[in-house]
Short mmCIF file of C-alpha atoms in Angstrom, two decimals:
data_model
loop_
_atom_site.label_atom_id
_atom_site.label_comp_id
_atom_site.label_asym_id
_atom_site.label_seq_id
_atom_site.Cartn_x
_atom_site.Cartn_y
_atom_site.Cartn_z
CA ASP A 9 -75.88 -15.39 39.09
CA ALA A 10 -76.13 -12.18 37.16
CA GLY A 11 -74.30 -12.82 34.46
CA VAL A 12 -71.32 -10.53 32.97
CA ILE A 13 -72.24 -7.23 34.06
CA GLN A 14 -70.90 -4.19 31.85
CA SER A 15 -71.34 -0.29 32.62
CA PRO A 16 -71.95 2.06 31.13
CA ARG A 17 -74.49 0.88 28.62
CA HIS A 18 -73.93 3.77 26.55
CA GLU A 19 -71.26 6.40 26.12
CA VAL A 20 -71.44 9.76 24.05
CA THR A 21 -67.88 11.79 23.98
CA GLU A 22 -66.22 14.42 22.31
CA MET A 23 -62.90 13.51 20.73
CA GLY A 24 -59.82 13.53 22.98
CA GLN A 25 -61.57 12.51 26.33
CA GLU A 26 -60.87 9.87 28.44
CA VAL A 27 -63.33 6.58 28.59
CA THR A 28 -63.55 4.26 30.96
CA LEU A 29 -65.50 1.05 30.54
CA ARG A 30 -66.09 -1.71 33.40
CA CYS A 31 -66.92 -5.15 33.62
CA LYS A 32 -67.90 -7.37 36.35
CA PRO A 33 -67.29 -10.96 35.42
CA ILE A 34 -69.51 -14.12 36.57
CA SER A 35 -67.90 -15.29 39.96
CA GLY A 36 -65.94 -18.35 39.49
CA HIS A 37 -64.82 -17.80 35.99
CA ASP A 38 -60.70 -17.34 35.78
CA TYR A 39 -60.74 -16.13 31.97
CA LEU A 40 -62.12 -12.48 30.94
CA PHE A 41 -62.00 -11.18 27.48
CA TRP A 42 -62.40 -7.57 26.08
CA TYR A 43 -64.01 -7.59 22.45
CA ARG A 44 -64.61 -4.81 20.06
CA GLN A 45 -67.35 -5.07 17.52
CA THR A 46 -67.93 -3.16 14.47
CA MET A 47 -70.20 -3.66 11.07
CA MET A 48 -66.84 -3.79 9.21
CA ARG A 49 -64.86 -6.06 11.39
CA GLY A 50 -67.00 -7.85 13.34
CA LEU A 51 -65.87 -9.15 16.85
CA GLU A 52 -62.48 -8.32 17.30
CA LEU A 53 -60.26 -9.49 20.68
CA LEU A 54 -58.51 -6.74 22.25
CA ILE A 55 -56.82 -8.64 25.13
CA TYR A 56 -57.91 -11.50 27.93
CA PHE A 57 -56.93 -11.96 31.39
CA ASN A 58 -56.59 -15.55 32.98
CA ASN A 59 -56.68 -15.35 36.89
CA ASN A 60 -56.11 -11.49 36.41
CA VAL A 61 -52.99 -11.67 34.77
CA PRO A 62 -52.87 -10.27 31.08
CA ILE A 63 -52.10 -13.05 28.61
CA ASP A 64 -52.62 -11.65 25.19
CA ASP A 65 -52.83 -7.81 24.67
CA SER A 66 -51.92 -8.17 20.68
CA GLY A 67 -55.25 -6.85 19.93
CA MET A 68 -54.85 -3.92 21.38
CA PRO A 69 -54.90 -1.28 18.92
CA GLU A 70 -52.42 1.19 20.10
CA ASP A 71 -51.09 3.03 23.03
CA ARG A 72 -54.32 4.80 23.52
CA PHE A 73 -56.07 1.98 24.81
CA SER A 74 -55.50 -0.07 28.10
CA ALA A 75 -56.64 -2.71 30.46
CA LYS A 76 -56.64 -3.87 33.91
CA MET A 77 -57.81 -6.34 35.92
CA PRO A 78 -57.15 -5.58 39.59
CA ASN A 79 -58.83 -8.54 41.09
CA ALA A 80 -61.26 -11.66 39.93
CA SER A 81 -64.43 -9.35 40.09
CA PHE A 82 -63.59 -6.13 38.28
CA SER A 83 -62.01 -5.03 34.83
CA THR A 84 -61.81 -1.76 32.97
CA LEU A 85 -60.98 -0.84 29.30
CA LYS A 86 -59.74 2.60 28.95
CA ILE A 87 -59.46 4.76 26.34
CA GLN A 88 -57.11 7.95 26.38
CA PRO A 89 -57.65 9.94 24.31
CA SER A 90 -60.50 8.77 22.22
CA GLU A 91 -60.96 9.44 19.08
CA PRO A 92 -64.18 9.10 16.47
CA ARG A 93 -62.68 5.68 14.58
CA ASP A 94 -63.29 4.32 18.29
CA SER A 95 -66.85 4.36 18.11
CA ALA A 96 -68.03 0.35 18.40
CA VAL A 97 -69.88 -1.96 20.75
CA TYR A 98 -67.61 -2.98 23.09
CA PHE A 99 -68.17 -6.42 24.70
CA CYS A 100 -66.34 -8.22 27.95
CA ALA A 101 -66.88 -11.94 28.19
CA SER A 102 -66.10 -14.28 31.10
CA SER A 103 -65.08 -18.06 30.99
CA PHE A 104 -64.11 -20.83 33.36
CA TRP A 105 -60.95 -23.12 32.39
CA ASP A 106 -62.27 -26.22 30.35
CA ARG A 107 -60.52 -29.59 29.93
CA PRO A 108 -57.99 -30.47 28.30
CA GLY A 109 -57.02 -27.05 28.63
CA GLY A 110 -58.12 -23.20 28.33
CA PRO A 111 -61.40 -21.54 28.32
CA GLY A 112 -64.93 -22.97 27.41
CA GLU A 113 -67.88 -21.27 26.63
CA LEU A 114 -67.77 -17.67 26.71
CA PHE A 115 -70.70 -15.58 28.41
CA PHE A 116 -71.07 -11.94 27.39
CA GLY A 117 -72.38 -9.25 28.72
CA GLU A 118 -74.57 -6.76 26.81
CA GLY A 119 -71.91 -4.21 25.84
CA SER A 120 -70.88 -0.84 25.92
CA ARG A 121 -72.11 1.24 22.82
CA LEU A 122 -69.27 3.95 22.40
CA THR A 123 -69.74 6.95 20.23
CA VAL A 124 -66.93 9.58 20.07
CA LEU A 125 -68.05 12.78 18.29
CA LYS B 20 -53.40 -17.11 10.95
CA ASN B 21 -56.54 -18.78 12.20
CA GLN B 22 -59.66 -17.44 9.71
CA VAL B 23 -62.87 -17.94 9.69
CA GLU B 24 -65.22 -17.78 6.72
CA GLN B 25 -69.27 -17.58 6.79
CA SER B 26 -71.69 -17.59 4.33
CA PRO B 27 -74.13 -16.31 3.10
CA GLN B 28 -73.40 -13.08 4.88
CA SER B 29 -76.96 -12.15 5.12
CA LEU B 30 -80.06 -14.31 4.19
CA ILE B 31 -83.86 -13.47 4.47
CA ILE B 32 -86.35 -16.34 4.60
CA LEU B 33 -90.00 -16.39 5.25
CA GLU B 34 -91.42 -17.81 8.63
CA GLY B 35 -91.79 -21.38 8.96
CA LYS B 36 -88.98 -22.17 6.30
CA ASN B 37 -85.92 -24.22 6.67
CA CYS B 38 -82.06 -22.66 6.14
CA THR B 39 -78.79 -23.76 6.66
CA LEU B 40 -75.58 -21.58 7.47
CA GLN B 41 -72.06 -22.61 6.49
CA CYS B 42 -68.57 -22.01 8.07
CA ASN B 43 -65.56 -22.78 6.66
CA TYR B 44 -62.28 -22.56 9.06
CA THR B 45 -58.61 -22.87 9.09
CA VAL B 46 -57.68 -23.00 12.72
CA SER B 47 -55.36 -25.60 13.52
CA PRO B 48 -54.77 -27.49 15.76
CA PHE B 49 -58.93 -27.75 15.78
CA SER B 50 -60.10 -28.36 19.55
CA ASN B 51 -64.09 -27.27 19.08
CA LEU B 52 -66.45 -25.55 17.52
CA ARG B 53 -69.02 -23.12 18.51
CA TRP B 54 -71.90 -21.58 17.23
CA TYR B 55 -73.14 -18.32 18.76
CA LYS B 56 -76.22 -16.68 18.36
CA GLN B 57 -76.42 -12.63 18.63
CA ASP B 58 -79.66 -10.57 18.96
CA THR B 59 -79.80 -7.37 18.03
CA GLY B 60 -78.36 -5.13 21.24
CA ARG B 61 -77.18 -8.22 22.58
CA GLY B 62 -74.23 -9.95 23.71
CA PRO B 63 -73.59 -13.36 21.73
CA VAL B 64 -74.90 -16.51 23.42
CA SER B 65 -73.43 -20.18 22.25
CA LEU B 66 -76.10 -22.35 20.63
CA THR B 67 -73.90 -25.82 20.65
CA ILE B 68 -70.20 -27.02 20.77
CA MET B 69 -69.05 -29.49 18.78
CA THR B 70 -65.47 -31.39 19.29
CA PHE B 71 -63.30 -33.29 16.89
CA SER B 72 -65.30 -36.94 17.14
CA GLU B 73 -68.52 -35.12 16.84
CA ASN B 74 -70.55 -35.00 13.71
CA THR B 75 -73.88 -33.77 14.01
CA LYS B 76 -75.45 -32.31 17.21
CA SER B 77 -79.07 -30.92 17.78
CA ASN B 78 -79.83 -28.31 20.14
CA GLY B 79 -84.23 -27.70 19.57
CA ARG B 80 -84.89 -26.61 16.02
CA TYR B 81 -80.91 -26.11 15.64
CA THR B 82 -78.69 -28.75 14.25
CA ALA B 83 -74.68 -28.20 13.73
CA THR B 84 -72.73 -30.65 11.51
CA LEU B 85 -68.59 -30.90 11.58
CA ASP B 86 -66.41 -32.40 8.85
CA ALA B 87 -63.27 -31.86 10.83
CA ASP B 88 -61.35 -33.27 7.60
CA THR B 89 -62.47 -30.80 5.22
CA LYS B 90 -63.04 -27.86 8.01
CA GLN B 91 -66.40 -27.18 7.42
CA SER B 92 -69.38 -26.79 9.75
CA SER B 93 -72.83 -25.75 8.97
CA LEU B 94 -75.97 -24.77 11.12
CA HIS B 95 -79.60 -25.98 10.02
CA ILE B 96 -82.43 -24.32 11.56
CA THR B 97 -85.57 -25.77 10.91
CA ALA B 98 -89.13 -24.55 10.87
CA SER B 99 -88.07 -20.89 11.68
CA GLN B 100 -89.67 -18.72 13.87
CA LEU B 101 -89.64 -14.79 13.84
CA SER B 102 -87.21 -15.25 17.10
CA ASP B 103 -84.47 -16.57 15.11
CA SER B 104 -83.87 -13.28 13.41
CA ALA B 105 -80.00 -12.59 14.47
CA SER B 106 -76.61 -13.16 13.70
CA TYR B 107 -75.34 -16.03 14.15
CA ILE B 108 -71.34 -16.75 14.44
CA CYS B 109 -69.08 -19.86 13.95
CA VAL B 110 -66.34 -20.10 16.43
CA PRO B 111 -63.59 -22.49 16.31
CA SER B 112 -60.85 -23.11 18.87
CA SER B 113 -57.48 -24.04 18.22
CA GLY B 114 -55.97 -26.91 20.88
CA GLY B 115 -52.99 -24.62 21.05
CA SER B 116 -54.39 -21.66 22.51
CA TYR B 117 -57.66 -22.79 22.94
CA ILE B 118 -58.91 -19.13 22.49
CA PRO B 119 -62.08 -18.80 20.33
CA THR B 120 -61.74 -17.27 16.71
CA PHE B 121 -65.06 -15.56 15.73
CA GLY B 122 -66.08 -15.51 12.52
CA ARG B 123 -68.22 -12.26 10.86
CA GLY B 124 -71.31 -14.14 11.27
CA THR B 125 -74.19 -14.57 9.12
CA SER B 126 -77.18 -12.23 9.62
CA LEU B 127 -80.65 -13.66 9.32
CA ILE B 128 -83.93 -12.34 8.97
CA VAL B 129 -87.18 -14.12 9.42
CA HIS B 130 -90.18 -12.55 7.79
CA PRO B 131 -93.92 -13.13 8.83
#
C-alpha cells in the first residue's frame, strides 16, 4: 500500500483565500484523523471520522474550518477564509478498529505545510 | 482533561551515547501508550505500544517502560545513531474514547 497520501505538500496563499487540503487514507482503514502541528502547540487533533462519519470536531478552531469525508478513500479539510495564524503543518492519519475498541496505530501522511501571508 | 508531559523538551547527545526520555500522563482510564518517532519534515511513525500489563518492551535499540500505577513511561535509546535525531512523542490512549492524546514531544539531536 502507498500509505496515507496528502496533497498539496506545500501551499502558500494570501490571507482571505480559500484553502483545500486533501487526504487519501490507507485502504481498509475505518478511522481518519486531521491534525495541525505548530511549534507552539505540537500536534492538535482537529476532527476525526469513523466509517466516513464525523465523530468529534471539537478541535476545529472556528467556523472557518470544515472537513468532509464523502467516501472511504477521500477526505478534505477546508479553510475559508484563511488567516496568517492558520499557518502550520496539517497532517492526515488513518487507522483501523482495534480490539477492545477504538483505533489502533495511527499511520500519518507526509503533511501539508500551509503558509498564509 | 487528558494531559501528557514530556521531558526533557530537547536533548543533545553524542553519537554512541545512551539517553532516556520521560513521559508523565493523566489519561484515565488507561488503554495503551505508544511512542512515535517524527523525523523532520515527515509524519510521526509508531515505534512501540505498551498495554496495561506490560512493563518493558524493546524494539531494537529502543526500550520502552511503563508504570501504569504512577502513570509514567520512558523511552531508552541505546548506542545512539545520527538517524535517531528526531522528535519522540508519547501518546497514551484512554479506555473511554480510545482516541490518542499526543504529547509535545522531546526533540533529540545526535551529534557525530
